[in-house]
CSV table of C-alpha atoms in Angstrom, one decimal:
chain,number,residue,atom,x,y,z
A,1,UNK,CA,35.9,110.5,129.6
A,2,UNK,CA,38.5,109.1,127.4
A,3,UNK,CA,41.0,108.2,130.1
A,4,UNK,CA,41.1,108.5,133.8
A,5,UNK,CA,44.7,109.8,133.8
A,6,UNK,CA,46.9,111.4,131.2
A,7,UNK,CA,50.5,112.5,131.1
A,8,UNK,CA,51.5,116.0,132.2
A,9,UNK,CA,52.2,118.8,129.7
A,10,UNK,CA,55.4,117.0,128.6
A,11,UNK,CA,53.5,115.2,125.9
A,12,UNK,CA,52.2,118.4,124.3
A,13,UNK,CA,55.9,119.4,123.8
A,14,UNK,CA,57.0,115.9,123.0
A,15,UNK,CA,54.4,115.4,120.2
A,16,UNK,CA,55.7,118.5,118.6
A,17,UNK,CA,59.1,116.9,118.5
A,18,UNK,CA,57.6,113.7,117.0
A,19,UNK,CA,57.5,115.0,113.5
A,20,UNK,CA,59.9,112.3,112.5
A,21,UNK,CA,60.8,110.6,109.3
A,22,UNK,CA,60.6,107.1,108.0
A,23,UNK,CA,63.8,107.5,106.0
A,24,UNK,CA,66.0,105.0,107.9
A,25,UNK,CA,66.5,102.8,105.0
A,26,UNK,CA,70.2,103.6,104.7
A,27,UNK,CA,71.0,102.4,108.2
A,28,UNK,CA,72.8,99.0,108.6
A,29,UNK,CA,71.0,95.9,109.7
A,30,UNK,CA,69.5,96.2,113.1
A,31,UNK,CA,67.9,93.3,115.0
A,32,UNK,CA,66.5,93.9,118.4
A,33,UNK,CA,68.1,91.7,121.0
A,34,UNK,CA,65.7,89.5,122.7
A,35,UNK,CA,66.0,86.9,124.6
A,36,UNK,CA,61.0,77.0,122.0
A,37,UNK,CA,58.2,73.8,120.5
A,38,UNK,CA,56.7,73.5,123.9
A,39,UNK,CA,55.9,70.5,125.9
A,40,UNK,CA,52.1,71.1,126.1
A,41,UNK,CA,52.8,74.6,124.6
A,42,UNK,CA,51.4,76.6,127.5
A,43,UNK,CA,52.7,76.8,131.0
A,44,UNK,CA,51.7,79.2,133.7
A,45,UNK,CA,53.7,80.5,136.6
A,46,UNK,CA,52.1,78.1,139.1
A,47,UNK,CA,53.6,75.3,137.0
A,48,UNK,CA,57.1,76.7,136.7
A,49,UNK,CA,59.7,76.7,139.5
A,50,UNK,CA,60.4,80.2,140.6
A,51,UNK,CA,64.0,81.1,139.8
A,52,UNK,CA,64.3,84.8,139.3
A,53,UNK,CA,65.5,87.3,141.9
A,54,UNK,CA,62.9,89.9,141.0
A,55,UNK,CA,63.0,91.6,144.4
A,56,UNK,CA,65.6,94.0,142.8
A,57,UNK,CA,62.9,95.3,140.4
A,58,UNK,CA,60.3,97.8,141.3
A,59,UNK,CA,57.9,99.5,138.9
A,60,UNK,CA,55.5,102.3,139.7
A,61,UNK,CA,51.8,101.4,139.1
A,62,UNK,CA,50.6,102.5,135.8
A,63,UNK,CA,47.7,105.0,135.5
A,64,UNK,CA,44.4,103.4,134.7
A,65,UNK,CA,43.3,103.8,131.0
A,66,UNK,CA,39.6,103.4,130.1
A,67,UNK,CA,37.8,103.0,126.8
A,68,UNK,CA,36.4,105.9,125.0
A,69,UNK,CA,32.6,106.0,124.7
A,70,UNK,CA,32.4,104.5,121.3
A,71,UNK,CA,34.5,101.4,122.1
A,72,UNK,CA,32.9,98.0,122.2
A,73,UNK,CA,32.5,96.6,125.7
A,74,UNK,CA,31.7,92.9,126.2
A,75,UNK,CA,28.4,92.3,127.9
A,76,UNK,CA,29.6,88.8,129.0
A,77,UNK,CA,31.5,90.1,132.0
A,78,UNK,CA,35.1,88.7,132.1
A,79,UNK,CA,36.7,89.0,128.7
A,80,UNK,CA,37.9,85.8,127.0
A,81,UNK,CA,41.0,85.6,125.0
A,82,UNK,CA,38.7,84.4,122.2
A,83,UNK,CA,36.7,87.6,122.2
A,84,UNK,CA,36.6,88.7,118.5
A,85,UNK,CA,36.6,92.4,119.5
A,86,UNK,CA,40.1,92.2,121.0
A,87,UNK,CA,43.4,93.6,119.6
A,88,UNK,CA,46.1,91.0,120.3
A,89,UNK,CA,49.7,92.1,121.0
A,90,UNK,CA,52.6,89.7,121.7
A,91,UNK,CA,55.7,90.9,123.5
A,92,UNK,CA,58.6,88.9,125.1
A,93,UNK,CA,59.4,89.4,128.7
A,94,UNK,CA,62.9,88.8,130.2
A,95,UNK,CA,64.9,90.4,133.0
A,96,UNK,CA,67.4,92.2,130.7
A,97,UNK,CA,64.7,93.9,128.7
A,98,UNK,CA,61.9,94.0,131.2
A,99,UNK,CA,62.1,97.8,131.6
A,100,UNK,CA,61.6,98.2,127.8
A,101,UNK,CA,58.7,95.8,127.7
A,102,UNK,CA,56.9,97.6,130.5
A,103,UNK,CA,57.4,100.9,128.8
A,104,UNK,CA,56.1,99.4,125.5
A,105,UNK,CA,52.9,98.2,127.2
A,106,UNK,CA,52.5,101.6,128.9
A,107,UNK,CA,52.8,103.5,125.6
A,108,UNK,CA,50.2,101.2,123.9
A,109,UNK,CA,47.7,101.8,126.7
A,110,UNK,CA,48.3,105.5,126.8
A,111,UNK,CA,47.6,106.0,123.1
A,112,UNK,CA,44.8,103.5,122.5
A,113,UNK,CA,41.3,104.9,122.2
A,114,UNK,CA,40.1,101.4,123.4
A,115,UNK,CA,42.8,100.3,125.9
A,116,UNK,CA,40.5,97.9,127.6
A,117,UNK,CA,40.2,96.0,124.3
A,118,UNK,CA,43.9,95.3,124.0
A,119,UNK,CA,45.0,91.8,125.0
A,120,UNK,CA,48.7,91.1,125.7
A,121,UNK,CA,50.4,87.8,125.2
A,122,UNK,CA,53.7,87.7,127.1
A,123,UNK,CA,56.3,85.2,126.0
A,124,UNK,CA,58.7,84.2,128.8
A,125,UNK,CA,61.5,81.8,129.4
A,126,UNK,CA,61.9,82.9,133.0
A,127,UNK,CA,59.5,83.0,136.0
A,128,UNK,CA,57.8,85.3,138.5
A,129,UNK,CA,57.0,87.8,135.9
A,130,UNK,CA,53.2,87.5,136.0
A,131,UNK,CA,53.0,89.0,139.5
A,132,UNK,CA,55.2,91.9,138.5
A,133,UNK,CA,53.1,92.7,135.4
A,134,UNK,CA,49.8,92.5,137.4
A,135,UNK,CA,51.1,94.8,140.1
A,136,UNK,CA,52.2,97.3,137.5
A,137,UNK,CA,49.0,97.1,135.3
A,138,UNK,CA,46.2,95.9,137.6
A,139,UNK,CA,43.4,96.0,135.1
A,140,UNK,CA,45.5,94.6,132.2
A,141,UNK,CA,44.1,91.8,130.0
A,142,UNK,CA,47.0,89.4,129.5
A,143,UNK,CA,48.3,85.9,129.5
A,144,UNK,CA,51.7,84.5,130.1
A,145,UNK,CA,53.1,81.7,127.8
A,146,UNK,CA,56.2,79.7,128.7
A,147,UNK,CA,58.7,79.3,125.8
A,148,UNK,CA,61.1,76.5,126.5
A,149,UNK,CA,64.6,77.5,125.4
A,150,UNK,CA,65.5,73.9,124.6
A,151,UNK,CA,63.1,74.1,121.7
A,152,UNK,CA,65.6,76.0,119.6
A,153,UNK,CA,68.9,75.7,121.5
A,154,UNK,CA,70.2,73.0,119.2
A,155,UNK,CA,69.3,74.9,116.0
A,156,UNK,CA,70.6,78.3,117.0
A,157,UNK,CA,73.9,79.3,115.3
A,158,UNK,CA,76.6,81.7,116.5
A,159,UNK,CA,75.9,85.3,115.5
A,160,UNK,CA,77.8,88.5,115.2
A,161,UNK,CA,76.6,89.5,118.6
A,162,UNK,CA,76.2,86.9,121.4
A,163,UNK,CA,73.0,88.6,122.5
A,164,UNK,CA,71.3,87.7,119.2
A,165,UNK,CA,71.8,84.0,120.1
A,166,UNK,CA,69.4,84.1,123.1
A,167,UNK,CA,66.6,81.6,122.6
A,168,UNK,CA,63.7,84.0,123.4
A,169,UNK,CA,64.7,85.9,120.3
A,170,UNK,CA,63.1,83.0,118.4
A,171,UNK,CA,59.8,82.8,120.3
A,172,UNK,CA,58.0,84.8,117.6
A,173,UNK,CA,58.6,81.8,115.3
A,174,UNK,CA,56.3,79.8,117.5
A,175,UNK,CA,53.4,82.2,118.1
A,176,UNK,CA,51.0,80.1,116.0
A,177,UNK,CA,51.7,77.2,118.4
A,178,UNK,CA,51.8,79.2,121.6
A,179,UNK,CA,48.7,81.2,121.3
A,180,UNK,CA,45.2,79.7,121.5
A,181,UNK,CA,43.8,78.5,118.1
A,182,UNK,CA,41.0,81.1,118.4
A,183,UNK,CA,43.6,83.9,118.1
A,184,UNK,CA,43.8,84.3,114.3
A,185,UNK,CA,45.8,87.5,114.2
A,186,UNK,CA,48.5,89.1,116.4
A,187,UNK,CA,50.8,92.1,116.4
A,188,UNK,CA,54.3,91.1,117.4
A,189,UNK,CA,56.4,93.9,118.9
A,190,UNK,CA,60.0,93.9,120.2
A,191,UNK,CA,60.7,95.1,123.7
A,192,UNK,CA,62.5,98.3,122.7
A,193,UNK,CA,59.6,100.2,121.1
A,194,UNK,CA,57.2,102.8,122.2
A,195,UNK,CA,53.9,103.3,120.4
A,196,UNK,CA,52.8,106.9,120.0
A,197,UNK,CA,49.6,106.2,118.0
A,198,UNK,CA,46.4,104.1,118.4
A,199,UNK,CA,47.5,100.5,118.1
A,200,UNK,CA,44.1,99.6,116.5
A,201,UNK,CA,45.3,101.4,113.3
A,202,UNK,CA,48.1,98.9,113.0
A,203,UNK,CA,45.8,96.1,113.9
A,204,UNK,CA,43.4,97.0,111.1
A,205,UNK,CA,46.1,96.8,108.4
A,206,UNK,CA,45.0,94.7,105.4
A,207,UNK,CA,47.3,91.8,104.7
A,208,UNK,CA,45.5,90.8,101.5
A,209,UNK,CA,46.6,87.3,100.7
A,210,UNK,CA,49.9,87.7,102.6
A,211,UNK,CA,50.7,86.0,106.0
A,212,UNK,CA,52.7,88.8,107.5
A,213,UNK,CA,52.7,92.6,107.2
A,214,UNK,CA,55.7,94.9,108.0
A,215,UNK,CA,57.3,98.1,106.9
A,216,UNK,CA,59.7,97.2,104.0
A,217,UNK,CA,62.9,99.0,103.1
A,218,UNK,CA,63.5,98.0,99.5
A,219,UNK,CA,66.5,100.2,98.7
A,220,UNK,CA,68.6,98.6,101.5
A,221,UNK,CA,71.3,96.3,100.2
A,222,UNK,CA,69.6,93.0,100.6
A,223,UNK,CA,72.6,90.9,99.6
A,224,UNK,CA,74.5,91.9,102.8
A,225,UNK,CA,72.1,89.9,105.0
A,226,UNK,CA,73.6,86.6,103.6
A,227,UNK,CA,77.1,85.2,103.1
A,228,UNK,CA,79.0,84.9,99.9
A,229,UNK,CA,78.5,81.1,100.1
A,230,UNK,CA,74.7,81.6,100.1
A,231,UNK,CA,74.7,83.7,97.0
A,232,UNK,CA,77.1,81.4,95.2
A,233,UNK,CA,75.1,78.3,95.8
A,234,UNK,CA,72.0,78.2,93.6
A,235,UNK,CA,70.2,75.7,95.8
A,236,UNK,CA,70.2,78.4,98.5
A,237,UNK,CA,69.9,81.7,96.6
A,238,UNK,CA,67.4,80.1,94.3
A,239,UNK,CA,64.8,80.5,97.1
A,240,UNK,CA,64.4,84.1,96.0
A,241,UNK,CA,63.8,83.2,92.3
A,242,UNK,CA,60.6,84.9,91.1
A,243,UNK,CA,60.5,87.1,94.2
A,244,UNK,CA,61.5,90.7,94.8
A,245,UNK,CA,62.9,90.5,98.3
A,246,UNK,CA,63.2,93.6,100.5
A,247,UNK,CA,64.6,94.0,104.0
A,248,UNK,CA,62.0,94.3,106.8
A,249,UNK,CA,62.6,94.5,110.5
A,250,UNK,CA,60.9,91.7,112.4
A,251,UNK,CA,60.5,93.8,115.5
A,252,UNK,CA,57.1,95.1,114.3
A,253,UNK,CA,54.9,92.6,112.4
A,254,UNK,CA,51.2,91.9,111.9
A,255,UNK,CA,50.8,88.2,111.6
A,256,UNK,CA,47.9,86.1,110.2
A,257,UNK,CA,48.2,83.1,112.5
A,258,UNK,CA,45.4,81.2,110.7
A,259,UNK,CA,47.4,81.2,107.4
A,260,UNK,CA,50.6,80.6,109.3
A,261,UNK,CA,49.2,77.5,110.9
A,262,UNK,CA,47.7,76.2,107.6
A,263,UNK,CA,50.9,76.6,105.6
A,264,UNK,CA,53.3,75.5,108.5
A,265,UNK,CA,55.7,78.4,108.4
A,266,UNK,CA,57.4,77.4,111.6
A,267,UNK,CA,58.8,74.3,110.0
A,268,UNK,CA,60.1,76.3,107.0
A,269,UNK,CA,61.9,78.7,109.3
A,270,UNK,CA,63.4,75.7,111.3
A,271,UNK,CA,64.6,74.2,108.0
A,272,UNK,CA,66.7,77.2,107.2
A,273,UNK,CA,68.1,77.3,110.7
A,274,UNK,CA,69.2,73.7,110.2
A,275,UNK,CA,70.9,74.6,107.0
A,276,UNK,CA,72.7,77.5,108.7
A,277,UNK,CA,74.2,75.1,111.2
A,278,UNK,CA,76.2,73.3,108.5
A,279,UNK,CA,76.5,75.8,105.7
A,280,UNK,CA,76.8,79.3,107.4
A,281,UNK,CA,74.6,81.2,105.0
A,282,UNK,CA,74.1,84.3,107.3
A,283,UNK,CA,75.7,86.1,110.2
A,284,UNK,CA,72.8,87.7,112.1
A,285,UNK,CA,70.5,85.8,114.5
A,286,UNK,CA,66.8,85.3,114.1
A,287,UNK,CA,66.2,87.8,111.3
A,288,UNK,CA,67.6,86.0,108.2
A,289,UNK,CA,65.4,82.9,108.5
A,290,UNK,CA,62.4,85.3,108.4
A,291,UNK,CA,63.8,87.0,105.3
A,292,UNK,CA,64.4,83.6,103.6
A,293,UNK,CA,60.8,82.6,104.1
A,294,UNK,CA,58.9,85.8,103.7
A,295,UNK,CA,61.0,88.5,101.9
A,296,UNK,CA,59.1,89.3,98.7
A,297,UNK,CA,55.9,88.1,100.2
A,298,UNK,CA,55.2,90.8,102.8
A,299,UNK,CA,52.1,93.1,103.0
A,300,UNK,CA,53.7,96.6,103.1
A,301,UNK,CA,52.9,98.7,106.1
A,302,UNK,CA,53.6,102.4,106.4
A,303,UNK,CA,57.2,103.2,107.6
A,304,UNK,CA,55.7,105.3,110.4
A,305,UNK,CA,55.0,102.0,112.2
A,306,UNK,CA,58.6,101.1,112.6
A,307,UNK,CA,61.0,104.1,112.9
A,308,UNK,CA,63.9,101.8,113.7
A,309,UNK,CA,67.6,102.4,114.4
A,310,UNK,CA,67.0,105.2,117.0
A,311,UNK,CA,69.8,106.1,119.3
A,312,UNK,CA,72.7,104.3,117.7
A,313,UNK,CA,74.7,102.2,120.3
A,314,UNK,CA,76.1,102.4,123.7
A,315,UNK,CA,79.6,101.3,122.7
A,316,UNK,CA,80.7,104.2,120.5
A,317,UNK,CA,78.2,106.6,122.0
A,318,UNK,CA,76.7,107.4,118.6
A,319,UNK,CA,73.3,108.9,118.3
A,320,UNK,CA,71.0,108.7,115.3
A,321,UNK,CA,68.3,111.3,114.4
A,322,UNK,CA,65.4,111.4,112.0
A,323,UNK,CA,64.2,113.9,109.4
A,324,UNK,CA,60.8,115.6,109.5
A,325,UNK,CA,57.9,113.3,108.9
A,326,UNK,CA,55.1,111.4,110.7
A,327,UNK,CA,55.7,108.6,113.2
A,328,UNK,CA,53.5,106.1,115.0
A,329,UNK,CA,56.1,103.8,116.6
A,330,UNK,CA,59.6,104.5,117.8
A,331,UNK,CA,62.1,101.6,117.8
A,332,UNK,CA,65.5,101.6,119.5
A,333,UNK,CA,66.5,98.5,117.5
A,334,UNK,CA,70.3,98.8,117.7
A,335,UNK,CA,72.5,97.7,120.6
A,336,UNK,CA,72.0,101.0,122.4
A,337,UNK,CA,69.0,101.1,124.6
A,338,UNK,CA,67.5,104.3,126.0
A,339,UNK,CA,67.2,103.1,129.6
A,340,UNK,CA,70.9,102.4,129.7
A,341,UNK,CA,71.9,105.8,128.4
A,342,UNK,CA,69.4,107.6,130.6
A,343,UNK,CA,70.8,105.8,133.7
A,344,UNK,CA,74.3,106.7,132.6
A,345,UNK,CA,73.4,110.4,132.2
A,346,UNK,CA,74.5,110.2,128.5
A,347,UNK,CA,71.2,110.0,126.6
A,348,UNK,CA,70.7,110.5,122.9
A,349,UNK,CA,68.2,113.3,122.1
A,350,UNK,CA,65.5,110.9,121.1
A,351,UNK,CA,65.7,109.0,124.3
A,352,UNK,CA,63.6,111.8,125.9
A,353,UNK,CA,60.7,110.4,123.8
A,354,UNK,CA,61.0,107.0,125.5
A,355,UNK,CA,61.4,108.4,129.1
A,356,UNK,CA,57.7,109.4,129.8
A,357,UNK,CA,56.7,105.7,129.5
A,358,UNK,CA,59.4,104.4,131.9
A,359,UNK,CA,57.8,103.1,135.1
A,360,UNK,CA,61.0,101.7,136.4
A,361,UNK,CA,62.7,102.3,139.8
A,362,UNK,CA,65.2,100.2,141.8
A,363,UNK,CA,64.1,98.8,145.1
A,364,UNK,CA,65.9,100.0,148.2
């Protein structure tokens, strides 16, 4: 039996709706809001002082999802993080986006043919979250990694939105240091996505000689991601010499951690963040340093794996839609988040595709 439990008939109808398009390239820049070099890199909840009032959160227990018959099952008993058969997924956890992160995990498990083979790496700057995750997903294979905000606090610059300045936004820059050396590849996902396809398909993407893979949007106006002073200064703009840079959204990436460690890409990203502090070469948060280092050197992934820009924002009440086409991952990457609109009874139409994965409820 593929899974112990499945969603109700909603999904049959929902999947008919999910004939959506990858044509989001004309949308303005969107960087998911998230919120550091570690002392000893790994810390676990028993080593961190508890400081979060998580008693206000309550999540329903997820259904149990089991591997299909053809899935590999370790014969060694308890699975090690170094097991080569695992699919590794990294997601940040913080209080503001916790509801989105839980929904993302739920969606991955629901659509995986081998959900017991998915290992989650949760990056946190706050505490008490491990117990909450364990109570929501009792059989889940996961590990919690503490990302010290002080690692990046002094090299973060002001952004067009204060939320983009949160240190945990930058945790993905340090995945190669945070995760165990035996983990040579990881899928990084933002907290405002739901996966509606088997995550192993994304995992198996060939990166060729590239270090990262992501859906690219090459007809987007790349110049707008950097300031006039950047483009007028050859020592900065010259970094793209010989490259054909395209915009890509860093909320969905497949990363070759082995190559990342060998080349030392974290230091390269930090170098551009240092330059930004004194020269103001971009306005967004953690996205531009990634573009500076990797744009033009990205293994292209099908657009179906990052249908970003969904839902518009909560300020102007705008809603964005998609044209017909296939989709594997839905990404509410703007400032408007589906859980906020659903709670306010003013959802965008596509928020109904996020709702079935929501396990959230307020404690009484």
